[in-house]
């Protein structure tokens, strides 16, 4: 069963192309050792689940936007592999909802994030607001630092 990585985020799906949605899943859903799945591994799993022709090259074309009209069976196979509803790929509202859930689950796989979340469970609404403000402030500072150093 694929696992979500420890720090990846899935961009808002409503504004994404099919290629961006597929790529977001590849970034968020990982092997148990957290390494990314290869196109060949996913294509093989899709072939096995759908019985359809599904090559690593075809998957690469879908991921890069060189092909953008897969069959329903191909999308169903990808949805099965990544454990998302097939509507994720073409329904903006469902895509956005699933994208948020995948991002949350991805973040929760990180032990540090999980630890913070578990500690925050017992905070009051005001305490949670303070934690959110601190996280936002630190994130802005780190983003500014990355921009200034070119990383």
Coordinates of N, CA and C in Angstrom, one line a residue:
X1 N 0.8 -1.2 0.0 CA 0.0 0.0 0.0 C 0.9 1.2 0.0
X2 N 0.7 2.2 -0.9 CA 1.5 3.4 -0.9 C 1.3 4.2 0.3
X3 N 2.4 4.9 0.7 CA 2.3 5.8 1.9 C 2.6 7.2 1.5
X4 N 2.1 8.1 2.2 CA 2.3 9.5 2.0 C 3.6 9.9 2.5
X5 N 4.3 10.8 1.8 CA 5.7 11.2 2.3 C 5.6 12.1 3.5
X6 N 6.7 12.4 4.1 CA 6.7 13.1 5.3 C 6.6 14.6 5.3
X7 N 6.7 15.3 4.2 CA 6.6 16.7 4.2 C 6.1 17.3 2.9
X8 N 5.7 16.5 2.0 CA 5.2 17.0 0.7 C 3.9 17.7 0.9
X9 N 3.6 18.5 0.0 CA 2.3 19.1 0.0 C 1.6 18.9 -1.4
X10 N 0.4 18.9 -1.4 CA -0.4 18.8 -2.7 C -1.0 20.1 -2.9
X11 N -0.7 20.8 -4.0 CA -1.2 22.1 -4.3 C -2.8 21.9 -4.5
X12 N -3.4 23.1 -4.4 CA -4.9 23.1 -4.6 C -5.2 22.5 -5.9
X13 N -6.0 21.5 -5.9 CA -6.3 20.7 -7.2 C -7.2 21.5 -8.1
X14 N -8.0 22.4 -7.7 CA -9.0 23.1 -8.5 C -8.3 23.8 -9.7
X15 N -7.1 24.3 -9.5 CA -6.4 25.0 -10.6 C -5.4 24.1 -11.3
X16 N -5.4 22.9 -11.1 CA -4.4 22.0 -11.7 C -4.9 21.3 -12.9
X17 N -3.9 21.0 -13.8 CA -4.1 20.2 -15.0 C -4.1 18.7 -14.5
X18 N -4.4 17.8 -15.4 CA -4.3 16.4 -15.1 C -2.9 16.0 -14.8
X19 N -1.9 16.5 -15.6 CA -0.5 16.2 -15.3 C -0.1 16.7 -13.9
X20 N -0.5 17.9 -13.5 CA -0.2 18.4 -12.2 C -0.8 17.6 -11.1
X21 N -2.0 17.1 -11.3 CA -2.7 16.3 -10.3 C -2.0 15.0 -10.1
X22 N -1.6 14.3 -11.3 CA -0.9 13.1 -11.2 C 0.5 13.3 -10.5
X23 N 1.2 14.3 -10.9 CA 2.5 14.6 -10.3 C 2.4 14.9 -8.8
X24 N 1.3 15.6 -8.4 CA 1.1 15.8 -7.0 C 1.0 14.5 -6.2
X25 N 0.3 13.6 -6.8 CA 0.2 12.3 -6.1 C 1.5 11.5 -6.0
X26 N 2.3 11.6 -7.1 CA 3.6 11.0 -7.1 C 4.5 11.6 -6.0
X27 N 4.3 12.9 -5.8 CA 5.1 13.6 -4.8 C 4.7 13.3 -3.4
X28 N 3.4 13.0 -3.2 CA 2.9 12.8 -1.8 C 2.8 11.4 -1.4
X29 N 2.5 10.5 -2.4 CA 2.4 9.1 -2.0 C 3.7 8.3 -2.3
X30 N 4.2 7.7 -1.3 CA 5.5 7.1 -1.3 C 5.5 5.6 -0.9
X31 N 6.6 4.9 -1.2 CA 6.8 3.6 -0.7 C 6.9 3.6 0.8
X32 N 6.8 2.4 1.5 CA 7.0 2.4 3.0 C 8.3 3.0 3.4
X33 N 9.4 3.0 2.6 CA 10.6 3.6 3.0 C 10.7 5.0 2.7
X34 N 9.6 5.6 2.2 CA 9.4 7.0 1.8 C 10.1 7.4 0.5
X35 N 10.7 6.4 -0.2 CA 11.2 6.8 -1.5 C 10.1 6.8 -2.6
X36 N 10.3 7.6 -3.6 CA 9.2 7.7 -4.6 C 9.0 6.5 -5.4
X37 N 7.8 6.3 -5.9 CA 7.5 5.2 -6.8 C 8.0 5.6 -8.2
X38 N 8.5 4.7 -9.0 CA 8.9 4.9 -10.3 C 7.7 4.8 -11.3
X39 N 7.8 5.4 -12.5 CA 6.8 5.3 -13.5 C 6.5 3.8 -13.8
X40 N 7.6 3.0 -13.8 CA 7.4 1.6 -14.1 C 6.6 0.8 -13.1
X41 N 6.9 1.1 -11.8 CA 6.2 0.5 -10.7 C 4.7 0.8 -10.8
X42 N 4.4 2.1 -11.0 CA 3.0 2.5 -11.0 C 2.3 1.9 -12.2
X43 N 3.0 2.0 -13.4 CA 2.4 1.5 -14.6 C 2.1 0.0 -14.5
X44 N 3.0 -0.8 -13.9 CA 2.9 -2.2 -13.7 C 1.6 -2.5 -12.8
X45 N 1.5 -1.8 -11.7 CA 0.3 -1.9 -10.8 C -0.9 -1.6 -11.6
X46 N -0.9 -0.5 -12.4 CA -2.1 -0.1 -13.2 C -2.4 -1.2 -14.2
X47 N -1.4 -1.8 -14.9 CA -1.7 -2.9 -15.8 C -2.4 -4.0 -15.1
X48 N -1.8 -4.4 -13.9 CA -2.4 -5.5 -13.2 C -3.8 -5.3 -12.7
X49 N -4.1 -4.1 -12.3 CA -5.4 -3.8 -11.8 C -6.5 -3.6 -12.8
X50 N -6.1 -3.1 -14.0 CA -7.0 -2.7 -15.0 C -7.1 -3.7 -16.2
X51 N -6.0 -4.5 -16.3 CA -6.0 -5.4 -17.5 C -5.7 -4.7 -18.8
X52 N -5.5 -3.4 -18.7 CA -5.3 -2.5 -19.9 C -3.8 -2.4 -20.2
X53 N -3.5 -2.0 -21.4 CA -2.1 -1.6 -21.7 C -1.8 -0.3 -21.0
X54 N -0.7 -0.3 -20.2 CA -0.3 0.9 -19.4 C 1.2 0.9 -19.3
X55 N 1.9 1.6 -20.1 CA 3.4 1.6 -20.0 C 3.9 2.7 -19.2
X56 N 5.2 2.5 -18.8 CA 5.9 3.6 -18.0 C 6.0 4.8 -18.9
X57 N 6.2 4.7 -20.2 CA 6.3 5.8 -21.1 C 5.0 6.6 -21.2
X58 N 3.9 5.8 -21.2 CA 2.5 6.5 -21.3 C 2.3 7.2 -20.0
X59 N 2.7 6.6 -18.8 CA 2.5 7.3 -17.6 C 3.4 8.6 -17.5
X60 N 4.6 8.5 -18.0 CA 5.5 9.7 -18.1 C 4.8 10.8 -18.9
X61 N 4.2 10.4 -20.0 CA 3.5 11.3 -20.9 C 2.3 12.0 -20.1
X62 N 1.6 11.2 -19.4 CA 0.5 11.8 -18.6 C 1.1 12.7 -17.5
X63 N 2.2 12.3 -16.8 CA 2.7 13.2 -15.8 C 3.3 14.5 -16.3
X64 N 3.8 14.5 -17.5 CA 4.4 15.7 -18.1 C 3.4 16.5 -19.0
X65 N 2.2 16.0 -19.2 CA 1.2 16.7 -20.0 C 1.4 16.5 -21.5
X66 N 2.2 15.6 -21.9 CA 2.4 15.3 -23.3 C 1.2 14.5 -23.8
X67 N 0.5 13.8 -22.9 CA -0.8 13.2 -23.2 C -1.7 13.6 -22.1
X68 N -3.0 13.9 -22.5 CA -3.9 14.4 -21.5 C -5.3 13.9 -21.6
X69 N -5.4 12.8 -22.3 CA -6.8 12.2 -22.5 C -6.8 10.7 -22.2
X70 N -6.5 10.3 -21.0 CA -6.5 8.9 -20.7 C -7.9 8.3 -20.7
X71 N -8.0 7.0 -20.8 CA -9.3 6.3 -20.8 C -9.7 6.3 -19.3
X72 N -11.0 6.1 -19.2 CA -11.6 5.9 -17.8 C -10.9 4.8 -17.1
X73 N -10.6 3.7 -17.7 CA -10.0 2.6 -17.0 C -8.6 3.0 -16.5
X74 N -7.8 3.8 -17.3 CA -6.5 4.2 -16.9 C -6.6 5.1 -15.6
X75 N -7.6 6.0 -15.6 CA -7.8 6.9 -14.5 C -8.2 6.1 -13.3
X76 N -9.1 5.1 -13.5 CA -9.5 4.2 -12.4 C -8.3 3.5 -11.8
X77 N -7.4 3.0 -12.7 CA -6.3 2.3 -12.2 C -5.3 3.2 -11.4
X78 N -5.1 4.4 -11.9 CA -4.3 5.4 -11.1 C -5.0 5.7 -9.8
X79 N -6.3 5.9 -9.8 CA -7.0 6.2 -8.5 C -6.9 5.0 -7.6
X80 N -7.0 3.8 -8.1 CA -6.8 2.7 -7.2 C -5.4 2.6 -6.6
X81 N -4.4 2.8 -7.4 CA -3.0 2.7 -6.9 C -2.8 3.8 -5.9
X82 N -3.2 5.0 -6.1 CA -2.9 6.1 -5.2 C -4.0 6.3 -4.1
X83 N -5.0 5.4 -4.1 CA -6.0 5.4 -3.1 C -6.8 6.7 -3.0
X84 N -7.2 7.2 -4.1 CA -8.0 8.5 -4.2 C -9.2 8.2 -5.1
X85 N -10.3 8.9 -4.9 CA -11.5 8.7 -5.8 C -11.1 9.1 -7.2
X86 N -11.6 8.5 -8.2 CA -11.3 8.8 -9.6 C -11.7 10.2 -9.9
X87 N -12.7 10.8 -9.2 CA -13.1 12.1 -9.4 C -12.0 13.1 -9.2
X88 N -11.0 12.8 -8.4 CA -9.9 13.6 -8.1 C -9.3 14.2 -9.4
X89 N -9.3 13.4 -10.4 CA -8.6 13.7 -11.7 C -9.4 14.7 -12.5
X90 N -10.7 14.8 -12.4 CA -11.4 15.7 -13.3 C -12.4 16.6 -12.6
X91 N -12.8 16.4 -11.4 CA -13.7 17.3 -10.7 C -13.0 18.2 -9.8
X92 N -13.1 19.5 -10.1 CA -12.3 20.5 -9.4 C -12.6 20.5 -7.9
X93 N -13.9 20.4 -7.5 CA -14.3 20.5 -6.1 C -13.7 19.2 -5.4
X94 N -13.9 18.1 -6.0 CA -13.4 16.8 -5.4 C -11.9 16.8 -5.4
X95 N -11.3 17.3 -6.5 CA -9.8 17.4 -6.5 C -9.3 18.2 -5.4
X96 N -9.9 19.4 -5.2 CA -9.4 20.3 -4.1 C -9.5 19.6 -2.8
X97 N -10.7 19.0 -2.5 CA -10.9 18.3 -1.3 C -9.9 17.2 -1.0
X98 N -9.8 16.3 -2.0 CA -8.8 15.2 -1.9 C -7.4 15.7 -1.8
X99 N -7.1 16.8 -2.5 CA -5.7 17.4 -2.4 C -5.4 17.8 -1.0
X100 N -6.4 18.5 -0.4 CA -6.2 18.9 1.0 C -6.0 17.7 1.9
X101 N -6.8 16.7 1.7 CA -6.7 15.5 2.6 C -5.3 14.8 2.4
X102 N -4.9 14.7 1.2 CA -3.6 14.1 0.9 C -2.5 14.9 1.5
X103 N -2.6 16.2 1.4 CA -1.5 17.1 2.0 C -1.5 16.9 3.5
X104 N -2.7 16.9 4.1 CA -2.7 16.7 5.6 C -2.1 15.3 6.0
X105 N -2.6 14.3 5.3 CA -2.0 13.0 5.6 C -0.5 12.9 5.4
X106 N -0.1 13.5 4.3 CA 1.3 13.6 4.0 C 2.1 14.3 5.2
X107 N 1.6 15.4 5.6 CA 2.3 16.1 6.7 C 2.3 15.3 8.0
X108 N 1.1 14.6 8.2 CA 1.0 13.8 9.5 C 2.0 12.6 9.5
X109 N 2.5 12.2 8.4 CA 3.5 11.1 8.4 C 4.8 11.6 9.0
X110 N 5.1 12.9 9.0 CA 6.3 13.4 9.6 C 6.1 13.4 11.1
X111 N 7.1 12.7 11.8 CA 7.0 12.5 13.2 C 6.9 13.9 14.0
X112 N 7.6 14.9 13.5 CA 7.6 16.2 14.2 C 6.3 16.9 14.0
X113 N 5.7 16.8 12.9 CA 4.4 17.4 12.6 C 3.3 16.7 13.5
X114 N 3.4 15.3 13.5 CA 2.4 14.6 14.3 C 2.5 14.9 15.7
X115 N 3.8 15.1 16.2 CA 4.0 15.4 17.6 C 3.3 16.7 18.0
X116 N 3.5 17.7 17.1 CA 3.0 19.1 17.3 C 1.4 19.0 17.3
X117 N 0.9 18.2 16.3 CA -0.6 18.1 16.2 C -1.1 17.4 17.5
X118 N -0.5 16.4 18.0 CA -1.0 15.7 19.2 C -0.9 16.6 20.4
X119 N 0.1 17.4 20.5 CA 0.2 18.3 21.6 C -0.9 19.4 21.5
X120 N -1.2 19.8 20.3 CA -2.2 20.9 20.1 C -3.6 20.4 20.4
X121 N -3.9 19.1 20.5 CA -5.2 18.6 20.6 C -5.9 19.2 21.9
X122 N -5.1 19.4 22.9 CA -5.7 19.8 24.2 C -5.7 21.3 24.4
X123 N -5.3 22.1 23.4 CA -5.2 23.5 23.5 C -6.6 24.1 23.3
X124 N -6.8 25.3 23.9 CA -8.1 26.0 23.7 C -8.1 26.6 22.3
X125 N -9.2 27.1 21.9 CA -9.2 27.8 20.6 C -8.2 29.0 20.5
X126 N -8.1 29.7 21.6 CA -7.2 30.8 21.7 C -5.7 30.3 21.6
X127 N -5.4 29.2 22.3 CA -4.1 28.6 22.2 C -3.8 28.1 20.8
X128 N -4.8 27.5 20.2 CA -4.5 27.1 18.8 C -4.3 28.2 17.9
X129 N -5.0 29.3 18.1 CA -4.8 30.5 17.3 C -3.4 31.1 17.4
X130 N -2.9 31.0 18.7 CA -1.5 31.5 18.9 C -0.5 30.6 18.2
X131 N -0.7 29.3 18.3 CA 0.2 28.3 17.6 C 0.2 28.6 16.1
X132 N -1.0 28.8 15.5 CA -1.1 29.1 14.1 C -0.3 30.3 13.7
X133 N -0.5 31.4 14.6 CA 0.2 32.6 14.3 C 1.7 32.4 14.3
X134 N 2.2 31.6 15.3 CA 3.6 31.4 15.4 C 4.1 30.6 14.2
X135 N 3.4 29.6 13.8 CA 3.8 28.8 12.6 C 3.8 29.7 11.4
X136 N 2.8 30.5 11.2 CA 2.8 31.4 10.1 C 4.0 32.4 10.1
X137 N 4.3 32.9 11.2 CA 5.4 33.8 11.4 C 6.7 33.1 11.0
X138 N 6.9 31.9 11.6 CA 8.2 31.2 11.3 C 8.2 30.8 9.8
X139 N 7.1 30.4 9.2 CA 7.1 30.0 7.8 C 7.5 31.2 6.9
X140 N 6.9 32.4 7.2 CA 7.3 33.6 6.5 C 8.8 33.9 6.6
X141 N 9.3 33.8 7.8 CA 10.7 34.1 8.0 C 11.6 33.1 7.3
X142 N 11.2 31.8 7.3 CA 12.0 30.8 6.6 C 11.9 31.0 5.1
X143 N 10.7 31.4 4.6 CA 10.6 31.7 3.1 C 11.4 32.9 2.7
X144 N 11.4 33.9 3.5 CA 12.3 35.1 3.2 C 13.7 34.7 3.2
X145 N 14.1 33.9 4.2 CA 15.5 33.4 4.2 C 15.9 32.6 3.0
X146 N 15.0 31.7 2.6 CA 15.3 30.9 1.4 C 15.4 31.8 0.1
X147 N 14.5 32.8 0.0 CA 14.6 33.7 -1.1 C 15.9 34.5 -1.1
X148 N 16.3 35.0 0.1 CA 17.5 35.8 0.1 C 18.8 35.0 -0.1
X149 N 18.7 33.7 0.2 CA 19.9 32.9 -0.1 C 19.9 32.1 -1.4
X150 N 18.7 32.3 -2.1 CA 18.6 31.6 -3.4 C 18.3 30.2 -3.4
X151 N 17.9 29.6 -2.2 CA 17.6 28.2 -2.1 C 16.1 27.9 -2.2

